[in-house]
């Protein structure tokens, strides 16, 4: 789990995941979207691939990257108790604001 969080701490990698959430993409399209060099983009993709967050498939001369939802589901499960905590806090804030409508 720590590895996934460390990988996701980097904003460019989160941006790559956001792009792959829309649809699988070839490397050159990710390069264009990110405004990074091809080697820089490939470095981030390797980290994401090593963490199991993306997979690559070869199609003739192109490499397509796609999101792997399973590791993200594990992170989501781990975060569930914290979401409940935040939900209770937000519910308490809403109740307070409703009771004191200034």
Short mmCIF file of the N, C-alpha and C atoms (twelve columns), coordinates in Angstrom:
data_MODEL
# 
_entry.id   MODEL 
# 
loop_
_atom_site.group_PDB 
_atom_site.id 
_atom_site.type_symbol 
_atom_site.label_atom_id 
_atom_site.label_alt_id 
_atom_site.label_comp_id 
_atom_site.label_asym_id 
_atom_site.label_seq_id 
_atom_site.Cartn_x 
_atom_site.Cartn_y 
_atom_site.Cartn_z 
_atom_site.pdbx_PDB_model_num 
ATOM 1   N N  . UNK A 1   0.826   -1.201 0.000   1 
ATOM 2   C CA . UNK A 1   0.000   0.000  0.000   1 
ATOM 3   C C  . UNK A 1   0.864   1.257  0.000   1 
ATOM 4   N N  . UNK A 2   1.933   1.250  0.788   1 
ATOM 5   C CA . UNK A 2   2.810   2.411  0.849   1 
ATOM 6   C C  . UNK A 2   3.335   2.774  -0.526  1 
ATOM 7   N N  . UNK A 3   3.702   1.771  -1.304  1 
ATOM 8   C CA . UNK A 3   4.231   2.022  -2.634  1 
ATOM 9   C C  . UNK A 3   3.220   2.776  -3.486  1 
ATOM 10  N N  . UNK A 4   1.963   2.350  -3.467  1 
ATOM 11  C CA . UNK A 4   0.946   3.032  -4.265  1 
ATOM 12  C C  . UNK A 4   0.785   4.482  -3.837  1 
ATOM 13  N N  . UNK A 5   0.789   4.742  -2.526  1 
ATOM 14  C CA . UNK A 5   0.652   6.119  -2.067  1 
ATOM 15  C C  . UNK A 5   1.859   6.957  -2.474  1 
ATOM 16  N N  . UNK A 6   3.048   6.392  -2.379  1 
ATOM 17  C CA . UNK A 6   4.251   7.118  -2.789  1 
ATOM 18  C C  . UNK A 6   4.195   7.430  -4.283  1 
ATOM 19  N N  . UNK A 7   3.743   6.475  -5.062  1 
ATOM 20  C CA . UNK A 7   3.621   6.673  -6.508  1 
ATOM 21  C C  . UNK A 7   2.598   7.760  -6.811  1 
ATOM 22  N N  . UNK A 8   1.474   7.728  -6.111  1 
ATOM 23  C CA . UNK A 8   0.397   8.688  -6.361  1 
ATOM 24  C C  . UNK A 8   0.680   10.074 -5.793  1 
ATOM 25  N N  . UNK A 9   1.704   10.192 -4.973  1 
ATOM 26  C CA . UNK A 9   2.045   11.501 -4.402  1 
ATOM 27  C C  . UNK A 9   2.562   12.459 -5.469  1 
ATOM 28  N N  . UNK A 10  3.038   11.947 -6.572  1 
ATOM 29  C CA . UNK A 10  3.613   12.767 -7.632  1 
ATOM 30  C C  . UNK A 10  2.503   13.281 -8.556  1 
ATOM 31  N N  . UNK A 11  2.354   14.605 -8.693  1 
ATOM 32  C CA . UNK A 11  1.249   15.174 -9.477  1 
ATOM 33  C C  . UNK A 11  1.205   14.733 -10.942 1 
ATOM 34  N N  . UNK A 12  2.343   14.585 -11.574 1 
ATOM 35  C CA . UNK A 12  2.343   14.168 -12.985 1 
ATOM 36  C C  . UNK A 12  1.770   12.771 -13.129 1 
ATOM 37  N N  . UNK A 13  2.081   11.892 -12.185 1 
ATOM 38  C CA . UNK A 13  1.538   10.535 -12.252 1 
ATOM 39  C C  . UNK A 13  0.029   10.529 -12.042 1 
ATOM 40  N N  . UNK A 14  -0.442  11.387 -11.153 1 
ATOM 41  C CA . UNK A 14  -1.902  11.488 -10.973 1 
ATOM 42  C C  . UNK A 14  -2.556  12.005 -12.253 1 
ATOM 43  N N  . UNK A 15  -1.899  12.938 -12.917 1 
ATOM 44  C CA . UNK A 15  -2.425  13.468 -14.189 1 
ATOM 45  C C  . UNK A 15  -2.481  12.373 -15.246 1 
ATOM 46  N N  . UNK A 16  -1.454  11.526 -15.299 1 
ATOM 47  C CA . UNK A 16  -1.458  10.406 -16.241 1 
ATOM 48  C C  . UNK A 16  -2.646  9.490  -15.953 1 
ATOM 49  N N  . UNK A 17  -2.869  9.174  -14.686 1 
ATOM 50  C CA . UNK A 17  -4.006  8.319  -14.325 1 
ATOM 51  C C  . UNK A 17  -5.321  8.977  -14.721 1 
ATOM 52  N N  . UNK A 18  -5.427  10.298 -14.527 1 
ATOM 53  C CA . UNK A 18  -6.641  11.017 -14.940 1 
ATOM 54  C C  . UNK A 18  -6.875  10.866 -16.444 1 
ATOM 55  N N  . UNK A 19  -5.803  10.990 -17.227 1 
ATOM 56  C CA . UNK A 19  -5.928  10.850 -18.679 1 
ATOM 57  C C  . UNK A 19  -6.310  9.419  -19.065 1 
ATOM 58  N N  . UNK A 20  -5.713  8.452  -18.383 1 
ATOM 59  C CA . UNK A 20  -6.014  7.055  -18.695 1 
ATOM 60  C C  . UNK A 20  -7.390  6.642  -18.199 1 
ATOM 61  N N  . UNK A 21  -7.929  7.369  -17.247 1 
ATOM 62  C CA . UNK A 21  -9.290  7.104  -16.792 1 
ATOM 63  C C  . UNK A 21  -10.285 7.333  -17.933 1 
ATOM 64  N N  . UNK A 22  -9.995  8.318  -18.767 1 
ATOM 65  C CA . UNK A 22  -10.859 8.623  -19.913 1 
ATOM 66  C C  . UNK A 22  -10.835 7.495  -20.941 1 
ATOM 67  N N  . UNK A 23  -9.611  7.002  -21.240 1 
ATOM 68  C CA . UNK A 23  -9.434  5.941  -22.234 1 
ATOM 69  C C  . UNK A 23  -7.957  5.562  -22.319 1 
ATOM 70  N N  . UNK A 24  -7.662  4.359  -22.826 1 
ATOM 71  C CA . UNK A 24  -6.253  3.998  -23.061 1 
ATOM 72  C C  . UNK A 24  -5.627  4.973  -24.062 1 
ATOM 73  N N  . UNK A 25  -4.338  5.200  -23.893 1 
ATOM 74  C CA . UNK A 25  -3.657  6.159  -24.766 1 
ATOM 75  C C  . UNK A 25  -2.265  5.655  -25.136 1 
ATOM 76  N N  . UNK A 26  -1.812  6.014  -26.333 1 
ATOM 77  C CA . UNK A 26  -0.429  5.712  -26.694 1 
ATOM 78  C C  . UNK A 26  0.516   6.721  -26.029 1 
ATOM 79  N N  . UNK A 27  1.773   6.356  -25.949 1 
ATOM 80  C CA . UNK A 27  2.762   7.207  -25.283 1 
ATOM 81  C C  . UNK A 27  2.806   8.606  -25.902 1 
ATOM 82  N N  . UNK A 28  2.818   8.689  -27.234 1 
ATOM 83  C CA . UNK A 28  2.952   10.005 -27.870 1 
ATOM 84  C C  . UNK A 28  1.802   10.938 -27.507 1 
ATOM 85  N N  . UNK A 29  0.613   10.390 -27.316 1 
ATOM 86  C CA . UNK A 29  -0.530  11.222 -26.919 1 
ATOM 87  C C  . UNK A 29  -0.350  11.717 -25.482 1 
ATOM 88  N N  . UNK A 30  0.166   10.866 -24.608 1 
ATOM 89  C CA . UNK A 30  0.440   11.288 -23.234 1 
ATOM 90  C C  . UNK A 30  1.514   12.364 -23.205 1 
ATOM 91  N N  . UNK A 31  2.534   12.208 -24.037 1 
ATOM 92  C CA . UNK A 31  3.594   13.223 -24.137 1 
ATOM 93  C C  . UNK A 31  2.979   14.569 -24.503 1 
ATOM 94  N N  . UNK A 32  2.125   14.574 -25.520 1 
ATOM 95  C CA . UNK A 32  1.480   15.822 -25.958 1 
ATOM 96  C C  . UNK A 32  0.605   16.419 -24.863 1 
ATOM 97  N N  . UNK A 33  -0.192  15.592 -24.198 1 
ATOM 98  C CA . UNK A 33  -1.106  16.071 -23.150 1 
ATOM 99  C C  . UNK A 33  -0.346  16.632 -21.944 1 
ATOM 100 N N  . UNK A 34  0.755   15.984 -21.590 1 
ATOM 101 C CA . UNK A 34  1.499   16.382 -20.392 1 
ATOM 102 C C  . UNK A 34  2.475   17.513 -20.653 1 
ATOM 103 N N  . UNK A 35  2.904   17.671 -21.901 1 
ATOM 104 C CA . UNK A 35  3.902   18.685 -22.214 1 
ATOM 105 C C  . UNK A 35  5.287   18.316 -21.705 1 
ATOM 106 N N  . UNK A 36  5.521   17.036 -21.534 1 
ATOM 107 C CA . UNK A 36  6.826   16.539 -21.091 1 
ATOM 108 C C  . UNK A 36  7.555   15.921 -22.267 1 
ATOM 109 N N  . UNK A 37  8.825   15.643 -22.072 1 
ATOM 110 C CA . UNK A 37  9.581   14.907 -23.079 1 
ATOM 111 C C  . UNK A 37  9.131   13.454 -23.089 1 
ATOM 112 N N  . UNK A 38  9.442   12.748 -24.173 1 
ATOM 113 C CA . UNK A 38  9.101   11.333 -24.242 1 
ATOM 114 C C  . UNK A 38  9.833   10.548 -23.156 1 
ATOM 115 N N  . UNK A 39  11.141  10.797 -22.926 1 
ATOM 116 C CA . UNK A 39  11.813  10.066 -21.842 1 
ATOM 117 C C  . UNK A 39  11.227  10.375 -20.461 1 
ATOM 118 N N  . UNK A 40  10.830  11.618 -20.226 1 
ATOM 119 C CA . UNK A 40  10.232  11.991 -18.936 1 
ATOM 120 C C  . UNK A 40  8.893   11.305 -18.723 1 
ATOM 121 N N  . UNK A 41  8.085   11.278 -19.784 1 
ATOM 122 C CA . UNK A 41  6.789   10.608 -19.699 1 
ATOM 123 C C  . UNK A 41  6.982   9.112  -19.487 1 
ATOM 124 N N  . UNK A 42  7.913   8.524  -20.218 1 
ATOM 125 C CA . UNK A 42  8.180   7.085  -20.086 1 
ATOM 126 C C  . UNK A 42  8.653   6.732  -18.681 1 
ATOM 127 N N  . UNK A 43  9.423   7.615  -18.071 1 
ATOM 128 C CA . UNK A 43  9.893   7.377  -16.691 1 
ATOM 129 C C  . UNK A 43  8.705   7.281  -15.738 1 
ATOM 130 N N  . UNK A 44  7.752   8.210  -15.861 1 
ATOM 131 C CA . UNK A 44  6.559   8.171  -15.008 1 
ATOM 132 C C  . UNK A 44  5.717   6.930  -15.291 1 
ATOM 133 N N  . UNK A 45  5.596   6.569  -16.559 1 
ATOM 134 C CA . UNK A 45  4.820   5.382  -16.920 1 
ATOM 135 C C  . UNK A 45  5.457   4.112  -16.356 1 
ATOM 136 N N  . UNK A 46  6.778   4.060  -16.333 1 
ATOM 137 C CA . UNK A 46  7.463   2.894  -15.768 1 
ATOM 138 C C  . UNK A 46  7.159   2.765  -14.279 1 
ATOM 139 N N  . UNK A 47  7.176   3.885  -13.566 1 
ATOM 140 C CA . UNK A 47  6.862   3.860  -12.135 1 
ATOM 141 C C  . UNK A 47  5.426   3.379  -11.916 1 
ATOM 142 N N  . UNK A 48  4.504   3.893  -12.716 1 
ATOM 143 C CA . UNK A 48  3.108   3.472  -12.609 1 
ATOM 144 C C  . UNK A 48  2.938   1.994  -12.962 1 
ATOM 145 N N  . UNK A 49  3.664   1.547  -13.969 1 
ATOM 146 C CA . UNK A 49  3.600   0.138  -14.373 1 
ATOM 147 C C  . UNK A 49  4.187   -0.757 -13.291 1 
ATOM 148 N N  . UNK A 50  5.331   -0.367 -12.737 1 
ATOM 149 C CA . UNK A 50  5.967   -1.156 -11.672 1 
ATOM 150 C C  . UNK A 50  5.079   -1.260 -10.436 1 
ATOM 151 N N  . UNK A 51  4.281   -0.217 -10.178 1 
ATOM 152 C CA . UNK A 51  3.362   -0.225 -9.036  1 
ATOM 153 C C  . UNK A 51  2.067   -0.972 -9.359  1 
ATOM 154 N N  . UNK A 52  1.912   -1.402 -10.611 1 
ATOM 155 C CA . UNK A 52  0.724   -2.148 -11.003 1 
ATOM 156 C C  . UNK A 52  -0.490  -1.288 -11.299 1 
ATOM 157 N N  . UNK A 53  -0.305  0.027  -11.390 1 
ATOM 158 C CA . UNK A 53  -1.439  0.926  -11.610 1 
ATOM 159 C C  . UNK A 53  -1.835  1.048  -13.083 1 
ATOM 160 N N  . UNK A 54  -0.899  0.762  -13.979 1 
ATOM 161 C CA . UNK A 54  -1.203  0.768  -15.411 1 
ATOM 162 C C  . UNK A 54  -0.618  -0.489 -16.046 1 
ATOM 163 N N  . UNK A 55  -1.162  -0.839 -17.203 1 
ATOM 164 C CA . UNK A 55  -0.590  -1.925 -17.994 1 
ATOM 165 C C  . UNK A 55  -0.343  -1.379 -19.390 1 
ATOM 166 N N  . UNK A 56  0.535   -2.037 -20.088 1 
ATOM 167 C CA . UNK A 56  0.879   -1.629 -21.447 1 
ATOM 168 C C  . UNK A 56  0.604   -2.786 -22.387 1 
ATOM 169 N N  . UNK A 57  0.125   -2.450 -23.561 1 
ATOM 170 C CA . UNK A 57  -0.036  -3.475 -24.589 1 
ATOM 171 C C  . UNK A 57  0.565   -2.943 -25.885 1 
ATOM 172 N N  . UNK A 58  1.223   -3.826 -26.573 1 
ATOM 173 C CA . UNK A 58  1.872   -3.487 -27.833 1 
ATOM 174 C C  . UNK A 58  0.890   -3.691 -28.971 1 
ATOM 175 N N  . UNK A 59  0.773   -2.715 -29.850 1 
ATOM 176 C CA . UNK A 59  -0.075  -2.814 -31.036 1 
ATOM 177 C C  . UNK A 59  0.766   -2.332 -32.214 1 
ATOM 178 N N  . UNK A 60  1.358   -3.277 -32.914 1 
ATOM 179 C CA . UNK A 60  2.305   -2.971 -33.995 1 
ATOM 180 C C  . UNK A 60  3.443   -2.124 -33.414 1 
ATOM 181 N N  . UNK A 61  3.598   -0.902 -33.874 1 
ATOM 182 C CA . UNK A 61  4.691   -0.043 -33.397 1 
ATOM 183 C C  . UNK A 61  4.302   0.831  -32.199 1 
ATOM 184 N N  . UNK A 62  3.056   0.767  -31.775 1 
ATOM 185 C CA . UNK A 62  2.593   1.644  -30.692 1 
ATOM 186 C C  . UNK A 62  2.445   0.869  -29.389 1 
ATOM 187 N N  . UNK A 63  2.739   1.563  -28.304 1 
ATOM 188 C CA . UNK A 63  2.502   1.019  -26.968 1 
ATOM 189 C C  . UNK A 63  1.343   1.791  -26.369 1 
ATOM 190 N N  . UNK A 64  0.290   1.070  -26.012 1 
ATOM 191 C CA . UNK A 64  -0.899  1.663  -25.424 1 
ATOM 192 C C  . UNK A 64  -0.883  1.435  -23.924 1 
ATOM 193 N N  . UNK A 65  -1.162  2.482  -23.183 1 
ATOM 194 C CA . UNK A 65  -1.224  2.384  -21.724 1 
ATOM 195 C C  . UNK A 65  -2.673  2.493  -21.283 1 
ATOM 196 N N  . UNK A 66  -3.028  1.656  -20.312 1 
ATOM 197 C CA . UNK A 66  -4.387  1.692  -19.777 1 
ATOM 198 C C  . UNK A 66  -4.348  1.513  -18.266 1 
ATOM 199 N N  . UNK A 67  -5.362  2.043  -17.645 1 
ATOM 200 C CA . UNK A 67  -5.501  2.000  -16.200 1 
ATOM 201 C C  . UNK A 67  -5.825  0.589  -15.729 1 
ATOM 202 N N  . UNK A 68  -5.245  0.193  -14.602 1 
ATOM 203 C CA . UNK A 68  -5.604  -1.066 -13.938 1 
ATOM 204 C C  . UNK A 68  -6.405  -0.686 -12.699 1 
ATOM 205 N N  . UNK A 69  -7.689  -0.975 -12.652 1 
ATOM 206 C CA . UNK A 69  -8.521  -0.522 -11.536 1 
ATOM 207 C C  . UNK A 69  -8.295  -1.277 -10.225 1 
ATOM 208 N N  . UNK A 70  -7.755  -2.487 -10.273 1 
ATOM 209 C CA . UNK A 70  -7.642  -3.294 -9.057  1 
ATOM 210 C C  . UNK A 70  -6.821  -2.614 -7.948  1 
ATOM 211 N N  . UNK A 71  -5.631  -2.091 -8.234  1 
ATOM 212 C CA . UNK A 71  -4.878  -1.433 -7.151  1 
ATOM 213 C C  . UNK A 71  -5.596  -0.191 -6.607  1 
ATOM 214 N N  . UNK A 72  -6.320  0.509  -7.465  1 
ATOM 215 C CA . UNK A 72  -7.061  1.682  -7.008  1 
ATOM 216 C C  . UNK A 72  -8.221  1.268  -6.110  1 
ATOM 217 N N  . UNK A 73  -8.810  0.116  -6.382  1 
ATOM 218 C CA . UNK A 73  -9.883  -0.398 -5.525  1 
ATOM 219 C C  . UNK A 73  -9.333  -0.728 -4.133  1 
ATOM 220 N N  . UNK A 74  -8.110  -1.250 -4.073  1 
ATOM 221 C CA . UNK A 74  -7.482  -1.540 -2.782  1 
ATOM 222 C C  . UNK A 74  -7.265  -0.248 -1.988  1 
ATOM 223 N N  . UNK A 75  -6.812  0.792  -2.670  1 
ATOM 224 C CA . UNK A 75  -6.613  2.086  -2.010  1 
ATOM 225 C C  . UNK A 75  -7.953  2.632  -1.536  1 
ATOM 226 N N  . UNK A 76  -8.967  2.516  -2.381  1 
ATOM 227 C CA . UNK A 76  -10.304 2.980  -2.026  1 
ATOM 228 C C  . UNK A 76  -10.816 2.264  -0.778  1 
ATOM 229 N N  . UNK A 77  -10.602 0.973  -0.703  1 
ATOM 230 C CA . UNK A 77  -11.023 0.199  0.476   1 
ATOM 231 C C  . UNK A 77  -10.299 0.668  1.722   1 
ATOM 232 N N  . UNK A 78  -9.026  0.940  1.584   1 
ATOM 233 C CA . UNK A 78  -8.240  1.403  2.726   1 
ATOM 234 C C  . UNK A 78  -8.742  2.773  3.208   1 
ATOM 235 N N  . UNK A 79  -9.158  3.624  2.276   1 
ATOM 236 C CA . UNK A 79  -9.620  4.970  2.619   1 
ATOM 237 C C  . UNK A 79  -11.045 5.014  3.176   1 
ATOM 238 N N  . UNK A 80  -11.820 3.950  2.999   1 
ATOM 239 C CA . UNK A 80  -13.235 3.940  3.394   1 
ATOM 240 C C  . UNK A 80  -13.478 4.400  4.827   1 
ATOM 241 N N  . UNK A 81  -12.731 3.914  5.833   1 
ATOM 242 C CA . UNK A 81  -12.990 4.372  7.202   1 
ATOM 243 C C  . UNK A 81  -12.737 5.874  7.380   1 
ATOM 244 N N  . UNK A 82  -11.785 6.404  6.627   1 
ATOM 245 C CA . UNK A 82  -11.492 7.833  6.723   1 
ATOM 246 C C  . UNK A 82  -12.595 8.659  6.087   1 
ATOM 247 N N  . UNK A 83  -13.171 8.150  4.999   1 
ATOM 248 C CA . UNK A 83  -14.303 8.850  4.381   1 
ATOM 249 C C  . UNK A 83  -15.473 8.908  5.345   1 
ATOM 250 N N  . UNK A 84  -15.696 7.819  6.090   1 
ATOM 251 C CA . UNK A 84  -16.779 7.825  7.082   1 
ATOM 252 C C  . UNK A 84  -16.496 8.872  8.155   1 
ATOM 253 N N  . UNK A 85  -15.250 8.970  8.594   1 
ATOM 254 C CA . UNK A 85  -14.864 9.973  9.587   1 
ATOM 255 C C  . UNK A 85  -15.125 11.378 9.053   1 
ATOM 256 N N  . UNK A 86  -14.703 11.628 7.805   1 
ATOM 257 C CA . UNK A 86  -14.936 12.945 7.208   1 
ATOM 258 C C  . UNK A 86  -16.419 13.199 7.059   1 
ATOM 259 N N  . UNK A 87  -17.168 12.179 6.686   1 
ATOM 260 C CA . UNK A 87  -18.612 12.327 6.519   1 
ATOM 261 C C  . UNK A 87  -19.281 12.731 7.819   1 
ATOM 262 N N  . UNK A 88  -18.876 12.080 8.930   1 
ATOM 263 C CA . UNK A 88  -19.450 12.441 10.235  1 
ATOM 264 C C  . UNK A 88  -19.102 13.886 10.586  1 
ATOM 265 N N  . UNK A 89  -17.876 14.297 10.319  1 
ATOM 266 C CA . UNK A 89  -17.469 15.669 10.615  1 
ATOM 267 C C  . UNK A 89  -18.258 16.668 9.777   1 
ATOM 268 N N  . UNK A 90  -18.446 16.353 8.513   1 
ATOM 269 C CA . UNK A 90  -19.216 17.250 7.645   1 
ATOM 270 C C  . UNK A 90  -20.684 17.281 8.037   1 
ATOM 271 N N  . UNK A 91  -21.224 16.139 8.472   1 
ATOM 272 C CA . UNK A 91  -22.607 16.106 8.960   1 
ATOM 273 C C  . UNK A 91  -22.761 16.985 10.199  1 
ATOM 274 N N  . UNK A 92  -21.783 16.931 11.104  1 
ATOM 275 C CA . UNK A 92  -21.820 17.752 12.319  1 
ATOM 276 C C  . UNK A 92  -21.728 19.233 11.962  1 
ATOM 277 N N  . UNK A 93  -20.883 19.574 11.005  1 
ATOM 278 C CA . UNK A 93  -20.769 20.964 10.560  1 
ATOM 279 C C  . UNK A 93  -22.081 21.433 9.949   1 
ATOM 280 N N  . UNK A 94  -22.693 20.611 9.124   1 
ATOM 281 C CA . UNK A 94  -23.968 20.968 8.506   1 
ATOM 282 C C  . UNK A 94  -25.045 21.186 9.567   1 
ATOM 283 N N  . UNK A 95  -25.096 20.322 10.565  1 
ATOM 284 C CA . UNK A 95  -26.069 20.470 11.650  1 
ATOM 285 C C  . UNK A 95  -25.826 21.771 12.403  1 
ATOM 286 N N  . UNK A 96  -24.571 22.082 12.663  1 
ATOM 287 C CA . UNK A 96  -24.226 23.316 13.374  1 
ATOM 288 C C  . UNK A 96  -24.659 24.534 12.552  1 
ATOM 289 N N  . UNK A 97  -24.360 24.512 11.260  1 
ATOM 290 C CA . UNK A 97  -24.717 25.652 10.389  1 
ATOM 291 C C  . UNK A 97  -26.228 25.795 10.273  1 
ATOM 292 N N  . UNK A 98  -26.947 24.666 10.238  1 
ATOM 293 C CA . UNK A 98  -28.400 24.727 10.169  1 
ATOM 294 C C  . UNK A 98  -28.987 25.302 11.464  1 
ATOM 295 N N  . UNK A 99  -28.355 25.005 12.593  1 
ATOM 296 C CA . UNK A 99  -28.839 25.477 13.885  1 
ATOM 297 C C  . UNK A 99  -28.514 26.945 14.119  1 
ATOM 298 N N  . UNK A 100 -27.500 27.454 13.422  1 
ATOM 299 C CA . UNK A 100 -27.048 28.846 13.591  1 
ATOM 300 C C  . UNK A 100 -26.972 29.549 12.239  1 
ATOM 301 N N  . UNK A 101 -28.109 29.775 11.591  1 
ATOM 302 C CA . UNK A 101 -28.117 30.385 10.240  1 
ATOM 303 C C  . UNK A 101 -27.932 31.904 10.322  1 
ATOM 304 N N  . UNK A 102 -26.721 32.328 10.475  1 
ATOM 305 C CA . UNK A 102 -26.445 33.790 10.531  1 
ATOM 306 C C  . UNK A 102 -26.253 34.302 9.179   1 
# 
